[in-house]
Amino acid sequence: MKIIRKLFLKKGLAKRFYYFGIGFSIGLIFLSFGPENRLKKTFYAYIDYFSPSKRVISHLYPYDKKTNKKKYPNFSIEAECQLIYYDLKKSDILSVREDGKVNFNLSDKKSSPCQYFVVENNLLNSFLSVRFEYCFASGDVTVMSFTLNNEKNICDN
C-alpha cells in the first residue's frame, strides 16, 4: 500500500493520468462524430460477441482459409429438392442468417466432426427454419434442409 501511495503522490504520475484522461475523452468525441459512428459500431460489435446466437451465425458465413475470401455455402440434395418444390432462390434461404435466431433446442452442437444448427427467421410473411451443417475443421457450411411454416419435410431421402 505504501508503494501505491508514493506513486500517486508523485506529481508526474498524477499529471500523466490527467493528460491521459483528457486525450481519451477527446478521442471518444472524435470517434462518435462523423458520417459513420465508429464508436457505436464498435460498441455493438462488442455487445454482439456475448450473444451465442450471433456468434453461431457469424460462423455460418464460410470463407476460404487460404485466400480469406467468402465462399458460398453448399446445398445438400434434399435442400436443392426443396428449393425446386417451394420455388425459392438460394439467396432467399441464406437471408435467414441476417436477423435469424439459432434454436439451440433443435440444434446438435455436440456432434463431431460437424455440428448442426437450426436458424429460424421470418421470410416473405412465412416462418422459415433452416438446418445448417458446420464443419469446424474445414470451415465448410452446408444447408441440409429447411421448412416453411412448420410443414412436414418434403424431399426426405
PDB file of C-alpha atoms in Angstrom:
ATOM      1  CA  MET A   1       0.000   0.000   0.000  1.00  0.00           C
ATOM      2  CA  LYS A   2       2.860   2.379   0.761  1.00  0.00           C
ATOM      3  CA  ILE A   3       4.268   1.900  -2.721  1.00  0.00           C
ATOM      4  CA  ILE A   4       0.924   2.747  -4.331  1.00  0.00           C
ATOM      5  CA  ARG A   5       0.581   5.879  -2.191  1.00  0.00           C
ATOM      6  CA  LYS A   6       4.066   7.010  -3.128  1.00  0.00           C
ATOM      7  CA  LEU A   7       3.317   6.511  -6.826  1.00  0.00           C
ATOM      8  CA  PHE A   8       0.156   8.583  -6.656  1.00  0.00           C
ATOM      9  CA  LEU A   9       1.739  11.281  -4.538  1.00  0.00           C
ATOM     10  CA  LYS A  10       4.362  11.939  -7.156  1.00  0.00           C
ATOM     11  CA  LYS A  11       3.340  14.926  -9.231  1.00  0.00           C
ATOM     12  CA  GLY A  12       4.460  13.402 -12.536  1.00  0.00           C
ATOM     13  CA  LEU A  13       2.261  10.316 -12.405  1.00  0.00           C
ATOM     14  CA  ALA A  14      -0.889  12.207 -11.429  1.00  0.00           C
ATOM     15  CA  LYS A  15      -0.219  14.653 -14.245  1.00  0.00           C
ATOM     16  CA  ARG A  16       0.143  11.791 -16.723  1.00  0.00           C
ATOM     17  CA  PHE A  17      -3.211  10.276 -15.687  1.00  0.00           C
ATOM     18  CA  TYR A  18      -4.807  13.706 -16.031  1.00  0.00           C
ATOM     19  CA  TYR A  19      -3.470  14.188 -19.579  1.00  0.00           C
ATOM     20  CA  PHE A  20      -4.369  10.610 -20.495  1.00  0.00           C
ATOM     21  CA  GLY A  21      -7.965  11.218 -19.357  1.00  0.00           C
ATOM     22  CA  ILE A  22      -8.207  14.404 -21.414  1.00  0.00           C
ATOM     23  CA  GLY A  23      -6.782  12.689 -24.505  1.00  0.00           C
ATOM     24  CA  PHE A  24      -9.053   9.686 -24.079  1.00  0.00           C
ATOM     25  CA  SER A  25     -12.110  11.962 -23.815  1.00  0.00           C
ATOM     26  CA  ILE A  26     -11.151  13.900 -26.945  1.00  0.00           C
ATOM     27  CA  GLY A  27     -10.637  10.615 -28.805  1.00  0.00           C
ATOM     28  CA  LEU A  28     -14.110   9.403 -27.817  1.00  0.00           C
ATOM     29  CA  ILE A  29     -15.630  12.640 -29.072  1.00  0.00           C
ATOM     30  CA  PHE A  30     -13.856  12.308 -32.447  1.00  0.00           C
ATOM     31  CA  LEU A  31     -14.962   8.685 -32.820  1.00  0.00           C
ATOM     32  CA  SER A  32     -18.589   9.479 -32.050  1.00  0.00           C
ATOM     33  CA  PHE A  33     -18.942  12.200 -34.701  1.00  0.00           C
ATOM     34  CA  GLY A  34     -18.828  11.799 -38.446  1.00  0.00           C
ATOM     35  CA  PRO A  35     -20.838  10.078 -41.167  1.00  0.00           C
ATOM     36  CA  GLU A  36     -20.178   6.661 -39.640  1.00  0.00           C
ATOM     37  CA  ASN A  37     -20.420   6.483 -35.896  1.00  0.00           C
ATOM     38  CA  ARG A  38     -17.419   4.202 -35.353  1.00  0.00           C
ATOM     39  CA  LEU A  39     -17.845   4.255 -31.603  1.00  0.00           C
ATOM     40  CA  LYS A  40     -21.404   2.963 -31.924  1.00  0.00           C
ATOM     41  CA  LYS A  41     -20.365   0.240 -34.415  1.00  0.00           C
ATOM     42  CA  THR A  42     -17.554  -0.941 -32.175  1.00  0.00           C
ATOM     43  CA  PHE A  43     -19.799  -0.945 -29.122  1.00  0.00           C
ATOM     44  CA  TYR A  44     -22.491  -3.005 -30.889  1.00  0.00           C
ATOM     45  CA  ALA A  45     -19.890  -5.465 -32.200  1.00  0.00           C
ATOM     46  CA  TYR A  46     -18.593  -5.885 -28.656  1.00  0.00           C
ATOM     47  CA  ILE A  47     -22.098  -6.468 -27.277  1.00  0.00           C
ATOM     48  CA  ASP A  48     -22.946  -8.942 -30.083  1.00  0.00           C
ATOM     49  CA  TYR A  49     -19.937 -11.031 -29.109  1.00  0.00           C
ATOM     50  CA  PHE A  50     -21.752 -12.090 -25.941  1.00  0.00           C
ATOM     51  CA  SER A  51     -24.845 -13.282 -27.834  1.00  0.00           C
ATOM     52  CA  PRO A  52     -24.485 -17.035 -28.505  1.00  0.00           C
ATOM     53  CA  SER A  53     -26.906 -16.802 -31.413  1.00  0.00           C
ATOM     54  CA  LYS A  54     -24.863 -14.063 -33.133  1.00  0.00           C
ATOM     55  CA  ARG A  55     -21.616 -15.984 -32.598  1.00  0.00           C
ATOM     56  CA  VAL A  56     -23.020 -19.135 -34.207  1.00  0.00           C
ATOM     57  CA  ILE A  57     -24.480 -17.211 -37.143  1.00  0.00           C
ATOM     58  CA  SER A  58     -21.123 -15.485 -37.733  1.00  0.00           C
ATOM     59  CA  HIS A  59     -19.620 -18.963 -38.325  1.00  0.00           C
ATOM     60  CA  LEU A  60     -22.307 -19.747 -40.900  1.00  0.00           C
ATOM     61  CA  TYR A  61     -20.688 -17.306 -43.356  1.00  0.00           C
ATOM     62  CA  PRO A  62     -17.966 -19.622 -44.722  1.00  0.00           C
ATOM     63  CA  TYR A  63     -14.677 -18.340 -46.073  1.00  0.00           C
ATOM     64  CA  ASP A  64     -11.682 -19.936 -47.716  1.00  0.00           C
ATOM     65  CA  LYS A  65      -8.897 -20.150 -45.130  1.00  0.00           C
ATOM     66  CA  LYS A  66      -6.178 -19.957 -47.792  1.00  0.00           C
ATOM     67  CA  THR A  67      -7.396 -16.833 -49.590  1.00  0.00           C
ATOM     68  CA  ASN A  68      -9.569 -15.324 -46.805  1.00  0.00           C
ATOM     69  CA  LYS A  69     -12.392 -14.807 -49.305  1.00  0.00           C
ATOM     70  CA  LYS A  70     -16.020 -15.596 -48.593  1.00  0.00           C
ATOM     71  CA  LYS A  71     -17.377 -18.804 -50.076  1.00  0.00           C
ATOM     72  CA  TYR A  72     -20.925 -19.695 -50.972  1.00  0.00           C
ATOM     73  CA  PRO A  73     -22.375 -22.396 -48.678  1.00  0.00           C
ATOM     74  CA  ASN A  74     -23.020 -25.827 -50.153  1.00  0.00           C
ATOM     75  CA  PHE A  75     -26.557 -27.166 -50.528  1.00  0.00           C
ATOM     76  CA  SER A  76     -27.436 -30.801 -49.892  1.00  0.00           C
ATOM     77  CA  ILE A  77     -29.518 -32.817 -52.361  1.00  0.00           C
ATOM     78  CA  GLU A  78     -32.522 -32.523 -50.034  1.00  0.00           C
ATOM     79  CA  ALA A  79     -32.171 -28.728 -49.843  1.00  0.00           C
ATOM     80  CA  GLU A  80     -31.872 -28.482 -53.653  1.00  0.00           C
ATOM     81  CA  CYS A  81     -35.065 -30.535 -53.994  1.00  0.00           C
ATOM     82  CA  GLN A  82     -36.863 -28.270 -51.512  1.00  0.00           C
ATOM     83  CA  LEU A  83     -35.730 -25.168 -53.421  1.00  0.00           C
ATOM     84  CA  ILE A  84     -37.385 -26.529 -56.549  1.00  0.00           C
ATOM     85  CA  TYR A  85     -40.524 -27.605 -54.674  1.00  0.00           C
ATOM     86  CA  TYR A  86     -41.045 -24.229 -52.965  1.00  0.00           C
ATOM     87  CA  ASP A  87     -39.763 -22.234 -55.984  1.00  0.00           C
ATOM     88  CA  LEU A  88     -37.234 -20.287 -53.905  1.00  0.00           C
ATOM     89  CA  LYS A  89     -33.754 -18.959 -54.607  1.00  0.00           C
ATOM     90  CA  LYS A  90     -30.652 -19.861 -52.646  1.00  0.00           C
ATOM     91  CA  SER A  91     -30.275 -16.221 -51.606  1.00  0.00           C
ATOM     92  CA  ASP A  92     -33.768 -16.330 -50.049  1.00  0.00           C
ATOM     93  CA  ILE A  93     -32.780 -19.277 -47.883  1.00  0.00           C
ATOM     94  CA  LEU A  94     -29.433 -17.748 -46.903  1.00  0.00           C
ATOM     95  CA  SER A  95     -31.109 -14.476 -45.888  1.00  0.00           C
ATOM     96  CA  VAL A  96     -32.307 -16.311 -42.756  1.00  0.00           C
ATOM     97  CA  ARG A  97     -28.848 -15.642 -41.298  1.00  0.00           C
ATOM     98  CA  GLU A  98     -29.234 -11.851 -41.322  1.00  0.00           C
ATOM     99  CA  ASP A  99     -31.677 -11.403 -38.436  1.00  0.00           C
ATOM    100  CA  GLY A 100     -32.268 -15.036 -37.547  1.00  0.00           C
ATOM    101  CA  LYS A 101     -32.110 -16.687 -34.173  1.00  0.00           C
ATOM    102  CA  VAL A 102     -30.490 -20.046 -33.500  1.00  0.00           C
ATOM    103  CA  ASN A 103     -32.847 -22.601 -31.977  1.00  0.00           C
ATOM    104  CA  PHE A 104     -30.437 -24.400 -29.657  1.00  0.00           C
ATOM    105  CA  ASN A 105     -33.115 -26.935 -28.649  1.00  0.00           C
ATOM    106  CA  LEU A 106     -33.253 -28.306 -32.206  1.00  0.00           C
ATOM    107  CA  SER A 107     -29.522 -27.901 -32.844  1.00  0.00           C
ATOM    108  CA  ASP A 108     -26.903 -30.597 -32.303  1.00  0.00           C
ATOM    109  CA  LYS A 109     -23.834 -28.684 -31.188  1.00  0.00           C
ATOM    110  CA  LYS A 110     -22.038 -31.626 -29.566  1.00  0.00           C
ATOM    111  CA  SER A 111     -21.764 -33.876 -32.625  1.00  0.00           C
ATOM    112  CA  SER A 112     -18.388 -34.495 -34.191  1.00  0.00           C
ATOM    113  CA  PRO A 113     -16.787 -33.672 -36.646  1.00  0.00           C
ATOM    114  CA  CYS A 114     -19.622 -31.425 -37.854  1.00  0.00           C
ATOM    115  CA  GLN A 115     -22.220 -29.572 -35.816  1.00  0.00           C
ATOM    116  CA  TYR A 116     -25.820 -28.937 -36.850  1.00  0.00           C
ATOM    117  CA  PHE A 117     -27.599 -25.653 -36.152  1.00  0.00           C
ATOM    118  CA  VAL A 118     -31.200 -24.647 -36.830  1.00  0.00           C
ATOM    119  CA  VAL A 119     -31.676 -20.954 -37.638  1.00  0.00           C
ATOM    120  CA  GLU A 120     -35.196 -19.526 -37.645  1.00  0.00           C
ATOM    121  CA  ASN A 121     -36.498 -16.294 -39.129  1.00  0.00           C
ATOM    122  CA  ASN A 122     -39.496 -14.796 -40.927  1.00  0.00           C
ATOM    123  CA  LEU A 123     -39.214 -14.607 -44.712  1.00  0.00           C
ATOM    124  CA  LEU A 124     -41.870 -13.168 -47.028  1.00  0.00           C
ATOM    125  CA  ASN A 125     -44.555 -13.471 -44.312  1.00  0.00           C
ATOM    126  CA  SER A 126     -43.593 -17.110 -43.755  1.00  0.00           C
ATOM    127  CA  PHE A 127     -41.751 -18.783 -40.901  1.00  0.00           C
ATOM    128  CA  LEU A 128     -38.517 -20.266 -42.237  1.00  0.00           C
ATOM    129  CA  SER A 129     -36.393 -22.779 -40.352  1.00  0.00           C
ATOM    130  CA  VAL A 130     -33.059 -23.738 -41.947  1.00  0.00           C
ATOM    131  CA  ARG A 131     -30.783 -26.567 -40.768  1.00  0.00           C
ATOM    132  CA  PHE A 132     -27.078 -25.850 -41.330  1.00  0.00           C
ATOM    133  CA  GLU A 133     -24.146 -28.224 -41.032  1.00  0.00           C
ATOM    134  CA  TYR A 134     -20.949 -26.502 -39.858  1.00  0.00           C
ATOM    135  CA  CYS A 135     -17.670 -28.406 -40.031  1.00  0.00           C
ATOM    136  CA  PHE A 136     -15.138 -26.573 -37.878  1.00  0.00           C
ATOM    137  CA  ALA A 137     -12.005 -28.312 -39.191  1.00  0.00           C
ATOM    138  CA  SER A 138     -12.632 -27.475 -42.841  1.00  0.00           C
ATOM    139  CA  GLY A 139     -14.760 -24.367 -42.300  1.00  0.00           C
ATOM    140  CA  ASP A 140     -17.421 -25.735 -44.674  1.00  0.00           C
ATOM    141  CA  VAL A 141     -21.070 -24.814 -44.262  1.00  0.00           C
ATOM    142  CA  THR A 142     -23.845 -26.848 -45.858  1.00  0.00           C
ATOM    143  CA  VAL A 143     -27.566 -26.121 -45.941  1.00  0.00           C
ATOM    144  CA  MET A 144     -29.013 -29.531 -45.076  1.00  0.00           C
ATOM    145  CA  SER A 145     -32.752 -28.794 -45.254  1.00  0.00           C
ATOM    146  CA  PHE A 146     -35.367 -26.172 -44.475  1.00  0.00           C
ATOM    147  CA  THR A 147     -39.061 -25.914 -43.715  1.00  0.00           C
ATOM    148  CA  LEU A 148     -41.590 -23.190 -44.435  1.00  0.00           C
ATOM    149  CA  ASN A 149     -44.390 -22.574 -41.918  1.00  0.00           C
ATOM    150  CA  ASN A 150     -43.506 -25.758 -39.986  1.00  0.00           C
ATOM    151  CA  GLU A 151     -44.741 -28.013 -42.789  1.00  0.00           C
ATOM    152  CA  LYS A 152     -43.679 -31.632 -42.914  1.00  0.00           C
ATOM    153  CA  ASN A 153     -40.347 -32.324 -44.564  1.00  0.00           C
ATOM    154  CA  ILE A 154     -40.506 -32.504 -48.335  1.00  0.00           C
ATOM    155  CA  CYS A 155     -37.926 -34.496 -50.332  1.00  0.00           C
ATOM    156  CA  ASP A 156     -36.798 -36.751 -47.470  1.00  0.00           C
ATOM    157  CA  ASN A 157     -34.052 -39.106 -48.549  1.00  0.00           C
TER     158      ASN A 157
END
